[in-house]
Coordinates of C-alpha atoms in Angstrom, one line a residue:
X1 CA -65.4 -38.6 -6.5
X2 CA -68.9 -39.0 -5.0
X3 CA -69.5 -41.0 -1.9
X4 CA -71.2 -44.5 -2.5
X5 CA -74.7 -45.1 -1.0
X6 CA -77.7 -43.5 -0.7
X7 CA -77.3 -40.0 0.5
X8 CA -79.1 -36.6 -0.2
X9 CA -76.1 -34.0 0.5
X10 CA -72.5 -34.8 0.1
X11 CA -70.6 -32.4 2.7
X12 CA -67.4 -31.7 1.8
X13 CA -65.4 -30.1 4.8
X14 CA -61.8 -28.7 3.4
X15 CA -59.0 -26.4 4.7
X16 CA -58.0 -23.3 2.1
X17 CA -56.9 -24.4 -0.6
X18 CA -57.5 -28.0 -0.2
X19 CA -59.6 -28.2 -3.1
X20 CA -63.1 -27.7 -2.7
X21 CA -64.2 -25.5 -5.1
X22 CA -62.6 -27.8 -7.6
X23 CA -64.5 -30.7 -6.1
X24 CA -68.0 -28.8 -6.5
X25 CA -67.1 -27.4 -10.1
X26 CA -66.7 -31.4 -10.9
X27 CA -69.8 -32.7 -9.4
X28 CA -71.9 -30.1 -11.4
X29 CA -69.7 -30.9 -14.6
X30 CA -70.5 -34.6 -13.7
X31 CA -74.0 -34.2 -13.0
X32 CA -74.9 -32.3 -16.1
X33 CA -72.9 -35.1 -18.3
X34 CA -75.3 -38.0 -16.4
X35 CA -71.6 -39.6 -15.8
X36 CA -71.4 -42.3 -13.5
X37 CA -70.6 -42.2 -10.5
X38 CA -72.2 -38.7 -10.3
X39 CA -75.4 -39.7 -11.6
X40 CA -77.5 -42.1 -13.9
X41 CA -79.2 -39.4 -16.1
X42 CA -78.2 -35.8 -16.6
X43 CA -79.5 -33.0 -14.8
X44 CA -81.5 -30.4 -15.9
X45 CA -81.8 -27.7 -13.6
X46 CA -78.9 -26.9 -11.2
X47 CA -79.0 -24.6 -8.1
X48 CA -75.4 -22.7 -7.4
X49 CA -75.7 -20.9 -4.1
X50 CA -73.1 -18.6 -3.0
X51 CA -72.7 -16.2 -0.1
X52 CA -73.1 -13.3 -1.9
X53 CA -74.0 -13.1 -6.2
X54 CA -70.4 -12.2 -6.4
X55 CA -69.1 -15.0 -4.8
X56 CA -70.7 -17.3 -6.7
X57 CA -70.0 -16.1 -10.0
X58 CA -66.3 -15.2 -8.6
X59 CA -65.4 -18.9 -7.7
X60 CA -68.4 -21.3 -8.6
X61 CA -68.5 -19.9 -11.9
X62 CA -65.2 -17.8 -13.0
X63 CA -62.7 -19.0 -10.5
X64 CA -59.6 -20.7 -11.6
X65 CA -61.3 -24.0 -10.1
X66 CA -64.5 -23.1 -11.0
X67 CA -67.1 -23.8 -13.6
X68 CA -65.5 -22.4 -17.0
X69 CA -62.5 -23.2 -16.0
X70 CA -62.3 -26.6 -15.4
X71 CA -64.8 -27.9 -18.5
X72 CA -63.3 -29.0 -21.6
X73 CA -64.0 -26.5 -24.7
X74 CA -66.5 -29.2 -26.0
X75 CA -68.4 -29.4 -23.0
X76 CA -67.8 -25.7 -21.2
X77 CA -71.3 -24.4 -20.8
X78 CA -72.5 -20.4 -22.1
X79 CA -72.5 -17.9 -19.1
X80 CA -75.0 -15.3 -19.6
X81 CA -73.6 -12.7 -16.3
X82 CA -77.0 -10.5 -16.6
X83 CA -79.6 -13.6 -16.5
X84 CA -76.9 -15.1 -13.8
X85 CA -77.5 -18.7 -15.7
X86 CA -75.3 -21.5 -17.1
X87 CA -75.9 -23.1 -20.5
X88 CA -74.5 -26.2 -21.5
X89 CA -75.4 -27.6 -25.4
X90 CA -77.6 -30.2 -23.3
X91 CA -80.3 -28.1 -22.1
X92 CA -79.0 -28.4 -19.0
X93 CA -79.4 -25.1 -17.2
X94 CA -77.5 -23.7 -13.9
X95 CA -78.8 -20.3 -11.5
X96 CA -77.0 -18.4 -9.2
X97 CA -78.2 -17.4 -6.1
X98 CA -77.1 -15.5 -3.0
X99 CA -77.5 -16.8 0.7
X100 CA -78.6 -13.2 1.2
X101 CA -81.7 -13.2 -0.5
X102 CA -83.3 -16.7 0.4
X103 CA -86.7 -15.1 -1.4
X104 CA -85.0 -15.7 -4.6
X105 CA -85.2 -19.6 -4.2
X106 CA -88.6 -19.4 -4.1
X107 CA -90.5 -20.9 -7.2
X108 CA -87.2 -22.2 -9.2
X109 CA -87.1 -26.0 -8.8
X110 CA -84.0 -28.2 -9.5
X111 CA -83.1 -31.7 -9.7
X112 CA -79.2 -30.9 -8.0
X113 CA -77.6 -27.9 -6.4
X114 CA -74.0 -26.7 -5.3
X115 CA -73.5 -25.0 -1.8
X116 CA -70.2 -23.0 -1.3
X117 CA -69.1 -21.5 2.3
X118 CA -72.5 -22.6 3.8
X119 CA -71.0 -22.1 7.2
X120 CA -70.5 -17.9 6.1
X121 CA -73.9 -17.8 4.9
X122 CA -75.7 -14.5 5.6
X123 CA -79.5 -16.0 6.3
X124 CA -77.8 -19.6 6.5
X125 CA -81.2 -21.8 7.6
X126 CA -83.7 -19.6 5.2
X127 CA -81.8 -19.9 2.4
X128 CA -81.3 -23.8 3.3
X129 CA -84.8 -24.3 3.7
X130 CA -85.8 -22.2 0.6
X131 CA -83.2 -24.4 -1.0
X132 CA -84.6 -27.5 0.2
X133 CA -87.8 -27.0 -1.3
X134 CA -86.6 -26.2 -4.7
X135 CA -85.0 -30.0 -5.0
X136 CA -87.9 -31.7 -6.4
X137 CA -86.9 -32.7 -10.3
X138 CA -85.9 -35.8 -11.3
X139 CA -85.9 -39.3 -9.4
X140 CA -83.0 -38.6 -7.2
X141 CA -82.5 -34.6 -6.0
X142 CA -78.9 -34.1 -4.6
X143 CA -76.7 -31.3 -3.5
X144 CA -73.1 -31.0 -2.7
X145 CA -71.9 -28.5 0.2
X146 CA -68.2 -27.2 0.1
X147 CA -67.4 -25.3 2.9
X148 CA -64.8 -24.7 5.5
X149 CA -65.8 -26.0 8.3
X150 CA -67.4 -23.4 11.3
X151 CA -69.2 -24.0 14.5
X152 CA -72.4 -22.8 13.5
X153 CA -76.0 -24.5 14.1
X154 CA -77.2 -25.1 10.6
X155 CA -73.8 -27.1 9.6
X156 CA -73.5 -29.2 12.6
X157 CA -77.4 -30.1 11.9
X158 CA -75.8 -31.7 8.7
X159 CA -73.2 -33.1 9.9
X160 CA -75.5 -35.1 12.0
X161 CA -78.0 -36.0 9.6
X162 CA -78.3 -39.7 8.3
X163 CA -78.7 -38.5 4.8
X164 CA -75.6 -37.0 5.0
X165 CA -72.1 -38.6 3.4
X166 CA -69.3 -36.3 4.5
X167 CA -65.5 -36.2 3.1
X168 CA -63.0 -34.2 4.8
X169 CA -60.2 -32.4 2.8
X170 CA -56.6 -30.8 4.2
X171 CA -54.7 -28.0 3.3
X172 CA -51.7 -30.1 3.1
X173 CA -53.8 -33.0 0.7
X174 CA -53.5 -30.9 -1.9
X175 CA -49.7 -29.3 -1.8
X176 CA -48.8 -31.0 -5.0
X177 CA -51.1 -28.2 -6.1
X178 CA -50.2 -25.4 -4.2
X179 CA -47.5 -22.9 -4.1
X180 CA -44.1 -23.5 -2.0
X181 CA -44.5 -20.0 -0.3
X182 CA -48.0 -20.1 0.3
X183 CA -47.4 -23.5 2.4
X184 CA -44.0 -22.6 3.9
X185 CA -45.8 -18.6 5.1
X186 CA -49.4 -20.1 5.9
X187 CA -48.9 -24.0 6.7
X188 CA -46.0 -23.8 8.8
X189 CA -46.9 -20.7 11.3
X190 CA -50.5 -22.2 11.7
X191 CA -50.2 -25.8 11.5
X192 CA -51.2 -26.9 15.0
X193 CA -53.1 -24.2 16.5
X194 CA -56.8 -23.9 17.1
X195 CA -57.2 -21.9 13.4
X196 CA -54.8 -24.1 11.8
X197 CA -56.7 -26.8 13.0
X198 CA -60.5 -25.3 11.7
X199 CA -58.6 -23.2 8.4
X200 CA -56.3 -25.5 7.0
X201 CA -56.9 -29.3 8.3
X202 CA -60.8 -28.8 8.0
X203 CA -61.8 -29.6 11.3
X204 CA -65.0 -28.6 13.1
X205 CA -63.8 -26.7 16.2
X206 CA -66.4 -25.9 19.2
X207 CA -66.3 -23.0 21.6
X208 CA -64.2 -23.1 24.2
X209 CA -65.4 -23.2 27.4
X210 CA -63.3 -20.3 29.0
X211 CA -64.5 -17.9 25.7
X212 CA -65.9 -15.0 27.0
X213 CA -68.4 -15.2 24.0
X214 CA -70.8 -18.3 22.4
X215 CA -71.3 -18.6 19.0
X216 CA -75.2 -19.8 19.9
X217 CA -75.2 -16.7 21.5
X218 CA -74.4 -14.5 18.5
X219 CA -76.6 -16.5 16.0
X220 CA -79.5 -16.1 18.1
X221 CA -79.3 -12.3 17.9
X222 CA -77.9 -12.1 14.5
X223 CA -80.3 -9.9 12.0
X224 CA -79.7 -9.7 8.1
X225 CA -80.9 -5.9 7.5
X226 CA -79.8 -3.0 9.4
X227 CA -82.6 -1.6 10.9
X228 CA -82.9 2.8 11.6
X229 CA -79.3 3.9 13.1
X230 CA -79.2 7.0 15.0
X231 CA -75.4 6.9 15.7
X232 CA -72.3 5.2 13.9
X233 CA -69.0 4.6 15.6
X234 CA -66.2 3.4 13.5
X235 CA -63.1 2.2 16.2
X236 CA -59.8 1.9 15.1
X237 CA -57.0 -0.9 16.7
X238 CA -54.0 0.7 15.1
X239 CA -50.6 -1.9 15.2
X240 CA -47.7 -0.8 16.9
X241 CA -46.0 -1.2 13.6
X242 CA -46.3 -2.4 10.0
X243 CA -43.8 -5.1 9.4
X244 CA -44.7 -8.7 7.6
X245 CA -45.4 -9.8 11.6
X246 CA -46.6 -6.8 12.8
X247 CA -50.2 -7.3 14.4
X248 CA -53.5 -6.5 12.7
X249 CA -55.0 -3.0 12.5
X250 CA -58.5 -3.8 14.0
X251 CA -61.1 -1.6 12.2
X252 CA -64.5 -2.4 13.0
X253 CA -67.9 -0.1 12.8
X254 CA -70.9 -0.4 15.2
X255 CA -74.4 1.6 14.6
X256 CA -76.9 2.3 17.3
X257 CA -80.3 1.8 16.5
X258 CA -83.8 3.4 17.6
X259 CA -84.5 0.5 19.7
X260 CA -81.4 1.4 21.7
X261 CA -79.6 -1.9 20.6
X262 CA -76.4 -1.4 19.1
X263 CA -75.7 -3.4 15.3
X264 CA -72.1 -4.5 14.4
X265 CA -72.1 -3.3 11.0
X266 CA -68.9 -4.4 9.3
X267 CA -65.4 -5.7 10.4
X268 CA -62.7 -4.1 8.0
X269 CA -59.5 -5.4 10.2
X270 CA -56.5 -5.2 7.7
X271 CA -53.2 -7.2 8.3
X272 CA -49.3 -5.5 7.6
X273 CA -51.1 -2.0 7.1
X274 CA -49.0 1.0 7.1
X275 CA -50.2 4.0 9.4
X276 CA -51.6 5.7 6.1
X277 CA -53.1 2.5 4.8
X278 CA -54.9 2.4 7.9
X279 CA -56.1 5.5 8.1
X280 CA -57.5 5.4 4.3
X281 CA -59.9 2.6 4.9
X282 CA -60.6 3.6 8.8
X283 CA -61.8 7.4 7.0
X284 CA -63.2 5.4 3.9
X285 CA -65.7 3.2 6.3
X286 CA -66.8 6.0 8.2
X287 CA -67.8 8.0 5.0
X288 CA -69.4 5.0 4.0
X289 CA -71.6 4.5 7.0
X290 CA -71.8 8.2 7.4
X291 CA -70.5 8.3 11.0
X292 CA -70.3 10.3 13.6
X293 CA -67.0 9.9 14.4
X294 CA -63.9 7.7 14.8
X295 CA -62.6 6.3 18.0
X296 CA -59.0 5.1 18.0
X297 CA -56.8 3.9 20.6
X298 CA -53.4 5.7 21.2
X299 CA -51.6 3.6 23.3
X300 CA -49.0 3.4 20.6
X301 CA -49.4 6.4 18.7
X302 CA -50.6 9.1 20.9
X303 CA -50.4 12.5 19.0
X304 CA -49.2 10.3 15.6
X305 CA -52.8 8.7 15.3
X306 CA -54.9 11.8 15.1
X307 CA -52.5 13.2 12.8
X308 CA -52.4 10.3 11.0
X309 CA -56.0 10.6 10.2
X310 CA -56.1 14.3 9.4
X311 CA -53.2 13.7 6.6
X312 CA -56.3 11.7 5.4
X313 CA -59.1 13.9 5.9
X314 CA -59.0 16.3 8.5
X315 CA -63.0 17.4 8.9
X316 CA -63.0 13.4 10.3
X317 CA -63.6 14.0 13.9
X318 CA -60.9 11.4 16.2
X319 CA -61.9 10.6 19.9
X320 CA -58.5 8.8 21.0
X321 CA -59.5 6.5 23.8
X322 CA -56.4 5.2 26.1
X323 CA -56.3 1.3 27.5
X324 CA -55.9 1.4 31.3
X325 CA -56.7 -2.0 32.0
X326 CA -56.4 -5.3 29.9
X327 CA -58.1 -6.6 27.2
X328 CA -60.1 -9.1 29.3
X329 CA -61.0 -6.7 31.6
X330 CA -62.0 -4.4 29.2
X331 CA -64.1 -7.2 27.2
X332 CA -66.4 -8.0 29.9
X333 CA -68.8 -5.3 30.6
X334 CA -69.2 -5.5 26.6
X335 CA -69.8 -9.4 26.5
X336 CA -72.1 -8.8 29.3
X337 CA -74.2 -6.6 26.9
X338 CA -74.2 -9.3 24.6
X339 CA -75.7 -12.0 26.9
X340 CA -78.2 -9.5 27.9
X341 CA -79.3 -9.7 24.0
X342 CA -78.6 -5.9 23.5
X343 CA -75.7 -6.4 20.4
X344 CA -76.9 -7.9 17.4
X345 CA -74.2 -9.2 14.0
X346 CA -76.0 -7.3 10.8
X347 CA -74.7 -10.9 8.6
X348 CA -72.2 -13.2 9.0
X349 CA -68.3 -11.3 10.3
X350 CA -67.0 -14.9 10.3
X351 CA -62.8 -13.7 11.3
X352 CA -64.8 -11.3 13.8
X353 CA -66.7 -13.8 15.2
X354 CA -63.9 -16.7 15.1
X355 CA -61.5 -14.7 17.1
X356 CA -64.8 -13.7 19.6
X357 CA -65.1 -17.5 20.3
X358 CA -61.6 -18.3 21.0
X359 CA -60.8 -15.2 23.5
X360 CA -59.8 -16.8 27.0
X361 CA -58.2 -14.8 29.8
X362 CA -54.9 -15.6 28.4
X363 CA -55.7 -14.1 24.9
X364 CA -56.3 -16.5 22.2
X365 CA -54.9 -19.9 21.4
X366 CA -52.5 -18.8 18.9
X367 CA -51.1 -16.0 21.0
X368 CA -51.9 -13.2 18.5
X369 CA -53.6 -9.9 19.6
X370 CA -57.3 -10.0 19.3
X371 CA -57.7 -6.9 17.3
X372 CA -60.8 -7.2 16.0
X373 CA -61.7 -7.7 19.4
X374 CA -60.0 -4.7 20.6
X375 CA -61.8 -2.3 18.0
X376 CA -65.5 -3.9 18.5
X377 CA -64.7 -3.2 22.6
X378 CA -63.9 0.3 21.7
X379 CA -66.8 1.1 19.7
X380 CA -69.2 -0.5 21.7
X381 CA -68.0 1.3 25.1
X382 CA -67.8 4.2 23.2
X383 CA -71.6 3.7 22.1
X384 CA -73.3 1.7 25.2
X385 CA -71.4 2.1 27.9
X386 CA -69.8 5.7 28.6
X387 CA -71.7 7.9 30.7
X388 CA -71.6 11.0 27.2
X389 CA -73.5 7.8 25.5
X390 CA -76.3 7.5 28.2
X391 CA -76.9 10.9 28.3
X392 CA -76.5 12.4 24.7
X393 CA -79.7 12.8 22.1
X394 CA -79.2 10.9 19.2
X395 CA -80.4 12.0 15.3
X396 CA -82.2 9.3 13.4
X397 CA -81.1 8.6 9.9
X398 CA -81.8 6.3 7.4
X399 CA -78.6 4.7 5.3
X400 CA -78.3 1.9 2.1

C-alpha cells in the first residue's frame, strides 16, 4: 500500500524477489481505478519506464507480477505490443519507455508514472529529468520507483529528497511466496555478506574504502553510445572447473577508440559453464563485436583452452596470457587508467561494476573470485598497457 502524506515519488527499495514488481503493477492498477488510497481520481496518462523496451514489457507489462497478470479479467487493460501502450475500458492509457532513449519522454505528458531498476538505468539522470517534465496532468502527479537498491548518484539524490516516502522490502518478506530451493540455494549462501546485504535484504551499500575502484568514478566517465572502435579485445576468465560451485567464467569485451580511450563494451560472465559453453558465447561475442582477437588466460587450462576454442571455431585467433602475479597486483596499473579518465562503461554493467566496488586487497567480501574483474584486467592490459599495444597501427571501423 501507498505511503500516507504528501509525497511526489514513492521509492520502493527490495531484495530479488521481495516483491516489487508486484508492488508497481498494483499502484498502476490502483491509480488507473482512482482507488483510495492510491488516488482520489483516476489517471489518465501513465508513464512505464524500464531499462531497456524489453524490460519493460517483459516484467512491467507481461511478467508473472506484472501488469496483465495481476488485473482481474474485468479490469485487465488491451496491450497493443507495436504502439507499446496499455488500454484499460476507462480511457486511461499507459506508454512504455526505455531509460536508453530519454528523447522519447520528450513531448508525452502524464499525470503518474512507474520506474523499474532505476538504479541499472542506462542514461539514469536524462531519462529522470526528461521524466520529470512529462508529470504535469492532473492536480497531484506521482511516480512510484521499484528498484534494487545500488550506490549510484541519481538514487541516493532520492533517497534524500523531502518529497520522497521510501519503503524497504526483503528477500526473506516475501518467502511465503517464493520457492523452497530458491531460498535454501540463494538466501542461505548469501545471507549476510556485502551482496546479500544490497541483493536480497535491500540495503543501500557504499564503496568501500579499501576498493581499488569508485563508483563516482565510473559514472563520471560513463558514455551511452560507442563511439568509432579501431580495435576489440574480447578476454576470457575461464573456471578451473564447471561444477554447481565451480567459479564464474569471466567474459568480458573492451573496444579501443580513435581518441585512444578504451570503451568496456559488454560483460557476458557466465556462472557453472562447461569448457564448451564457454567457449560458444566467448566466440559468439567476438563475432558480434567483430574482434580482433580473444585473450584467455591459461593458468588452468594451458593447451586445453586454445583447443577448446578451435572445437568452436578455429579461424578465432587465441592470445593465451599467463598470471604471474596476483589479481591486486595485476588490477592496479589498470585502475590507475581509470582514475586518469582514460576507460569509459558504454551503459550500465551493473554485476561488473558491483564486484569493481567491492575488490579490496583480500579479494571481495564474499570470498568469491572476481572474474569479471580478472577478464576486464586482461583485456584492458592486453589493449592499453602492453608494449605490442603502444606500438601497433590500429584500423578504424564503424560497428551497430
Amino acid at each position: 500500500m501507498p505511503p500516507r502524506g504528501d509525497w511526489t515519488t514513492w521509492l520502493i527499495l527490495g531484495g530479488r524477489g521481495a516483491g516489487k514488481t508486484r508492488a508497481g503493477a498494483e499502484w498502476v492498477r490502483g491509480m488507473v481505478a482512482g482507488r483510495a488510497p492510491f488516488a482520489g481520481q483516476p489517471a489518465g496518462r501513465i508513464a512505464l519506464v524500464g531499462e531497456t523496451f524489453a524490460d519493460a514489457r517483459e516484467v512491467m507489462v507481461e511478467g508473472v507480477s506484472g501488469i496483465l497478470a495481476i488485473s482481474p479479467r474485468r479490469e485487465r487493460p488491451v496491450w497493443q505490443p507495436s504502439r507499446r501502450r496499455l488500454e484499460w475500458a476507462n480511457g486511461a492509457v499507459a506508454q512504455l519507455f526505455s531509460a536508453a532513449d530519454p528523447e522519447s519522454l520528450r513531448g508525452p505528458q502524464f499525470d503518474a508514472a512507474w520506474a523499474d531498476e532505476l538504479a541499472k538505468w542506462p542514461q539514469a539522470e536524462a531519462t529522470w529529468d526528461m521524466l520529470q517534465f512529462g508529470l504535469r496532468l492532473g492536480d497531484r502527479p506521482r511516480q512510484v520507483v521499484t528498484t534494487t537498491p545500488r550506490s549510484v548518484p541519481l538514487l541516493k539524490q532520492l533517497m534524500g529528497d523531502k518529497r520522497t516516502k521510501m519503503t524497504r522490502m526483503s528477500t526473506a518478506d516475501n518467502r511465503g511466496n517464493l520457492a523452497p530451493g530458491f531460498l535454501k540455494a540463494v538466501v542461505d549462501r548469501y545471507k549476510g555478506t556485502r551482496l546479500g546485504r544490497q541483493e536480497l535484504d535491500g540495503e543501500l551499500v557504499e564503496d568501500r574504502d579499501d576498493a581499488l575502484w569508485r563508483r563516482a568514478q565510473i559514472h563520471r566517465d560513463r558514455v551511452a553510445l560507442k563511439p568509432e572502435i579501431v580495435r576489440v579485445v574480447v578476454a576470457v576468465d575461464p573456471p578451473a572447473t564447471s561444477h554447481s560451485k565451480s567459479d564464474a567464467c569471466g567474459i568480458v569485451a573492451v573496444g579501443l577508440g580513435t581518441d585512444g580511450r578504451a570503451y568496456v563494451l559488454a560483460d557476458r560472465t557466465m556462472y557453472r559453464a562447461s569448457p564448451q559453453a564457454w567457449a560458444e558465447r566467448a566466440v559468439a561475442l567476438y563475432h558480434a563485436l567483430e574482434a580482433d582477437r580473444l585473450v584467455v588466460e591459461v593458468n588452468q587450462g594451458g593447451e586445453m583452452v586454445a583447443a577448446v576454442v578451435a572445437q568452436v571455431d578455429p579461424a578465432v585467433p587465441v592470445t593465451p596470457v599467463r598470471a604471474t602475479r596476483g589479481k591486486w597486483l595485476r588490477a592496479e596499473p589498470v585502475a590507475q587508467l581509470y582514475e586518469q579518465g582514460r576507460v569509459s562503461h558504454v551503459g550500465v554493467l551493473p554485476e561488473l561494476e558491483d564486484q569493481m566496488c567491492n575488490f579490496v586487497p583480500a579479494g571481495t567480501s564474499e570470498g568469491a573470485s572476481p572474474d569479471r574483474i580478472d577478464a576486464l584486467v586482461w583485456a584492458l592490459t592486453a589493449l592499453m598497457l602492453t608494449a605490442e599495444a603502444k606500438t601497433s597501427v590500429p584500423r578504424v571501423r564503424r560497428f551497430g
